[in-house]
XYZ file of C-alpha atoms in Angstrom:
312
model
C 50.082 -12.092 50.767
C 48.295 -15.333 51.656
C 49.621 -15.316 55.217
C 48.673 -11.613 55.547
C 45.119 -12.392 54.347
C 44.866 -15.267 56.832
C 46.099 -13.057 59.699
C 43.422 -10.511 58.797
C 40.766 -13.274 58.934
C 42.195 -14.454 62.283
C 41.815 -10.932 63.693
C 38.187 -10.767 62.570
C 37.395 -14.160 64.151
C 39.378 -13.450 67.368
C 41.785 -16.335 66.724
C 45.346 -15.978 67.998
C 46.932 -19.047 66.362
C 45.695 -21.044 63.378
C 46.606 -24.660 62.595
C 46.705 -25.959 59.006
C 47.318 -29.726 58.791
C 47.879 -31.808 55.656
C 44.762 -33.976 55.853
C 41.349 -33.601 54.201
C 37.874 -34.211 55.717
C 38.436 -37.969 55.306
C 41.759 -38.053 57.187
C 43.477 -39.118 53.957
C 47.244 -39.208 53.698
C 46.976 -37.854 50.137
C 44.299 -35.146 49.766
C 42.675 -34.013 46.519
C 43.900 -30.608 45.238
C 40.928 -28.727 46.736
C 42.085 -29.612 50.280
C 45.788 -28.854 49.895
C 45.433 -25.934 52.328
C 48.876 -26.402 53.862
C 50.533 -26.467 50.439
C 48.608 -23.355 49.352
C 49.588 -21.281 52.395
C 53.238 -22.375 52.554
C 54.399 -23.583 49.132
C 55.685 -26.779 50.795
C 54.609 -29.797 48.695
C 55.684 -32.734 50.915
C 53.103 -35.361 51.904
C 53.330 -34.630 55.656
C 53.490 -31.441 57.666
C 51.529 -28.903 59.703
C 51.659 -25.122 59.475
C 50.885 -22.810 62.394
C 50.330 -19.086 61.955
C 50.222 -16.641 64.858
C 50.026 -12.828 64.743
C 53.812 -12.547 64.440
C 55.190 -16.053 63.783
C 54.732 -18.824 61.232
C 56.119 -22.360 61.372
C 56.016 -25.663 59.502
C 56.454 -28.914 61.409
C 57.603 -31.842 59.252
C 59.688 -35.010 59.584
C 63.234 -35.860 58.481
C 62.183 -37.057 55.004
C 61.465 -33.436 54.152
C 64.073 -31.327 55.987
C 66.013 -30.479 52.800
C 62.949 -29.994 50.611
C 61.173 -27.830 53.202
C 64.263 -25.618 53.715
C 64.290 -24.891 49.973
C 60.531 -24.436 49.503
C 60.065 -22.224 52.581
C 62.820 -19.805 51.610
C 61.509 -16.226 51.596
C 58.054 -17.152 52.920
C 58.641 -16.043 56.508
C 57.712 -19.576 57.636
C 60.251 -21.169 59.960
C 61.045 -24.902 59.659
C 60.510 -26.930 62.839
C 62.300 -30.273 62.468
C 60.113 -32.843 64.201
C 61.559 -35.464 66.571
C 64.737 -33.508 67.251
C 65.318 -32.827 70.979
C 65.484 -29.051 70.522
C 62.215 -28.871 68.523
C 59.053 -28.077 70.512
C 55.958 -30.140 69.754
C 52.959 -28.250 68.372
C 51.169 -28.101 71.782
C 54.425 -26.947 73.438
C 54.859 -24.191 70.860
C 51.254 -23.019 71.243
C 51.294 -22.987 75.042
C 54.585 -21.075 74.987
C 53.439 -18.482 72.422
C 49.897 -17.849 73.649
C 48.540 -16.386 76.863
C 45.731 -17.540 79.101
C 42.317 -16.807 77.532
C 43.614 -16.739 73.941
C 42.236 -19.007 71.203
C 43.681 -21.557 68.794
C 41.579 -22.137 65.666
C 41.369 -24.891 63.070
C 39.017 -26.179 60.397
C 37.343 -29.154 62.097
C 36.896 -30.909 58.762
C 40.663 -31.385 58.486
C 41.386 -32.536 62.048
C 40.540 -35.898 63.591
C 38.392 -36.075 66.709
C 41.192 -37.926 68.554
C 43.800 -35.255 67.700
C 41.421 -32.389 68.531
C 40.701 -33.874 71.972
C 44.391 -34.362 72.687
C 45.201 -30.790 71.631
C 42.282 -29.343 73.600
C 43.490 -31.132 76.743
C 47.062 -29.802 76.343
C 45.826 -26.233 75.738
C 43.347 -26.351 78.635
C 46.235 -26.792 81.088
C 47.258 -23.208 80.198
C 43.617 -22.065 79.895
C 43.903 -21.581 76.134
C 40.714 -22.251 74.149
C 40.303 -24.337 70.979
C 37.859 -23.344 68.221
C 37.285 -26.317 65.872
C 34.774 -24.482 63.645
C 37.180 -21.981 62.093
C 37.197 -22.491 58.317
C 39.271 -19.400 57.508
C 41.084 -20.356 54.300
C 38.087 -21.092 52.028
C 37.032 -17.410 51.745
C 40.584 -16.193 50.965
C 41.596 -18.992 48.538
C 40.074 -17.342 45.492
C 41.126 -19.921 42.899
C 40.567 -23.003 45.032
C 40.053 -26.097 42.821
C 36.628 -27.738 42.889
C 36.042 -31.119 44.517
C 36.850 -33.663 41.744
C 33.898 -34.688 39.576
C 35.265 -37.715 37.687
C 32.601 -40.447 37.516
C 32.864 -43.349 39.949
C 32.899 -46.916 38.659
C 31.792 -50.214 40.104
C 33.919 -52.969 41.602
C 31.812 -55.890 40.346
C 31.112 -58.844 42.637
C 33.282 -61.032 40.358
C 36.232 -58.976 41.665
C 35.057 -57.934 45.149
C 33.679 -61.350 46.131
C 30.879 -59.871 48.240
C 27.840 -57.706 47.557
C 27.283 -54.304 49.177
C 24.105 -55.649 50.797
C 26.056 -58.475 52.499
C 28.784 -56.093 53.636
C 26.184 -53.768 55.175
C 24.630 -56.743 57.005
C 28.078 -57.655 58.394
C 28.730 -54.059 59.523
C 25.338 -53.906 61.247
C 26.049 -57.204 63.050
C 29.266 -55.691 64.435
C 27.428 -52.485 65.426
C 24.784 -54.529 67.229
C 27.507 -56.456 69.075
C 29.107 -53.150 70.154
C 25.745 -51.835 71.388
C 25.563 -49.158 68.665
C 22.653 -48.079 66.436
C 24.693 -46.648 63.571
C 28.093 -45.565 62.319
C 29.568 -42.911 60.029
C 32.180 -44.009 57.499
C 34.410 -41.145 56.443
C 37.697 -42.867 55.512
C 37.563 -43.118 51.700
C 38.974 -46.653 51.552
C 36.235 -47.871 53.914
C 33.469 -46.271 51.850
C 34.944 -47.690 48.604
C 35.166 -51.199 50.093
C 31.686 -51.167 51.652
C 29.835 -49.951 48.564
C 32.024 -51.696 45.947
C 32.830 -48.394 44.241
C 36.086 -46.977 42.937
C 37.191 -43.624 41.515
C 40.030 -41.379 40.380
C 39.516 -38.451 42.777
C 42.909 -38.768 44.489
C 46.158 -39.486 42.620
C 47.270 -43.137 43.001
C 44.339 -43.934 45.326
C 41.290 -45.551 43.652
C 38.741 -43.802 45.870
C 35.628 -41.648 45.556
C 35.162 -38.555 47.737
C 32.158 -39.558 49.818
C 30.804 -40.302 53.286
C 28.425 -43.028 54.420
C 25.947 -43.552 57.224
C 25.134 -47.161 58.101
C 22.352 -48.447 60.362
C 19.810 -51.286 60.290
C 17.097 -48.786 59.328
C 18.974 -47.131 56.459
C 22.298 -46.918 54.661
C 23.089 -43.588 53.014
C 25.937 -42.822 50.605
C 26.776 -39.087 50.509
C 28.490 -38.110 47.262
C 28.275 -35.805 44.279
C 25.207 -36.969 42.266
C 27.019 -35.981 39.021
C 29.666 -38.620 39.744
C 27.261 -41.543 40.004
C 26.377 -43.131 36.633
C 22.679 -44.088 36.349
C 23.338 -47.857 36.287
C 25.455 -47.699 39.470
C 22.813 -45.537 41.193
C 20.181 -48.116 40.229
C 22.312 -51.014 41.441
C 23.071 -49.342 44.801
C 19.373 -48.629 45.357
C 18.596 -52.308 44.744
C 21.149 -53.173 47.436
C 19.267 -50.979 49.915
C 21.391 -47.839 49.649
C 19.928 -44.311 49.671
C 21.908 -41.669 47.766
C 22.358 -38.141 49.138
C 24.403 -35.051 48.296
C 27.957 -34.872 49.710
C 27.286 -31.580 51.502
C 24.233 -32.895 53.372
C 26.001 -35.074 55.967
C 26.072 -32.507 58.799
C 22.369 -31.677 58.339
C 21.490 -35.391 58.234
C 23.442 -36.107 61.433
C 21.943 -33.127 63.268
C 18.490 -34.739 62.796
C 19.341 -38.090 64.397
C 16.867 -39.073 67.130
C 17.766 -38.292 70.746
C 19.982 -40.799 72.553
C 21.131 -42.421 69.292
C 24.143 -44.644 69.989
C 26.712 -43.676 67.366
C 29.821 -45.789 66.723
C 32.802 -43.571 65.874
C 36.408 -44.288 65.012
C 37.886 -41.114 66.539
C 41.200 -41.448 64.666
C 39.498 -41.666 61.262
C 36.582 -39.245 61.816
C 36.954 -35.475 61.636
C 35.906 -33.316 64.569
C 33.336 -31.412 62.427
C 31.325 -34.660 62.122
C 31.383 -35.017 65.906
C 30.297 -31.357 66.249
C 27.321 -32.027 63.930
C 25.885 -34.804 66.135
C 23.049 -33.889 68.505
C 24.306 -33.269 72.047
C 22.202 -36.186 73.344
C 24.007 -38.721 71.124
C 25.797 -41.531 72.939
C 29.272 -42.203 71.527
C 30.654 -45.721 71.272
C 34.274 -45.654 70.157
C 36.611 -48.151 68.559
C 38.081 -49.265 65.256
C 35.540 -48.896 62.460
C 33.669 -52.153 61.694
C 34.318 -51.614 57.962
C 38.047 -51.381 58.673
C 37.964 -54.678 60.606
C 35.948 -56.459 57.927
C 37.937 -55.282 54.922
C 41.183 -56.457 56.528
C 40.045 -60.074 56.188
C 40.265 -60.961 52.499
C 37.810 -63.350 50.865
C 38.854 -65.963 48.278
C 38.012 -63.688 45.336
C 40.132 -60.844 46.743
C 43.063 -63.188 47.434
C 42.855 -64.455 43.860
C 42.816 -60.802 42.660
C 45.973 -60.026 44.640
C 47.763 -62.999 43.135
C 46.713 -62.077 39.592
C 47.850 -58.485 40.151
C 51.273 -59.587 41.402
C 51.718 -61.996 38.491
């Protein structure tokens, strides 16, 4: 029934093949329940895999960890198992270019696909003159009982445990942006946001992160999250450290209002293509590994001490 409903939506939106990856808007390996689109459409619960639906075919691509599990869970669904990395298995672009004709369209929800992967796919499809629509959010309207984005309150990682204030971390990020010739950056990987703003949460099982985005520049630093999740004392503390708070859903609108010719630093592997689509066309992209990712990989004395205590 779910696949039939999706095919109906594909017809309405003139989409000939639809891709459903595992990741969420933050390119997380483990998404919160509200973004388990692939699990919802297929019944397959493994941590890695991609489903593709066409008008008459459906397939799941996953790796050897999950061959047995996927065979069992896909039984009776009409979804065929494609065993990745085996010589006889086509890659996703190979499958799409074989199944589709010139002028047809592949669709995906740009929030769940990285900019790097979307570019690579677009290039492969263009060779056969197949189009890619990265603004096709088709599952949300048909997933009637979709869970809400988690609302558990965030908590603070105090400086006694983090070893560095948010204000100092933002200064360090801005120094790296300046060095790269950029005016600003968008942090969308949840671990980077948690590290930068010294916040933690319980939004994703076994990952102490808070569902949020951040915008960092010398002029302003904005944390986009659910206001209900931010206790008053943490909100107050973040404001004192120079952070503006905004609603989670406002990122695209905020980005669309950036001044012309703004030089935006983007980590294309850790930023979804919908964020890229929201930037003004005049924006100048500077690409590389996120400054927050670089900085958090070098542990300070307090963090090293914390590791040792945890292991003991």
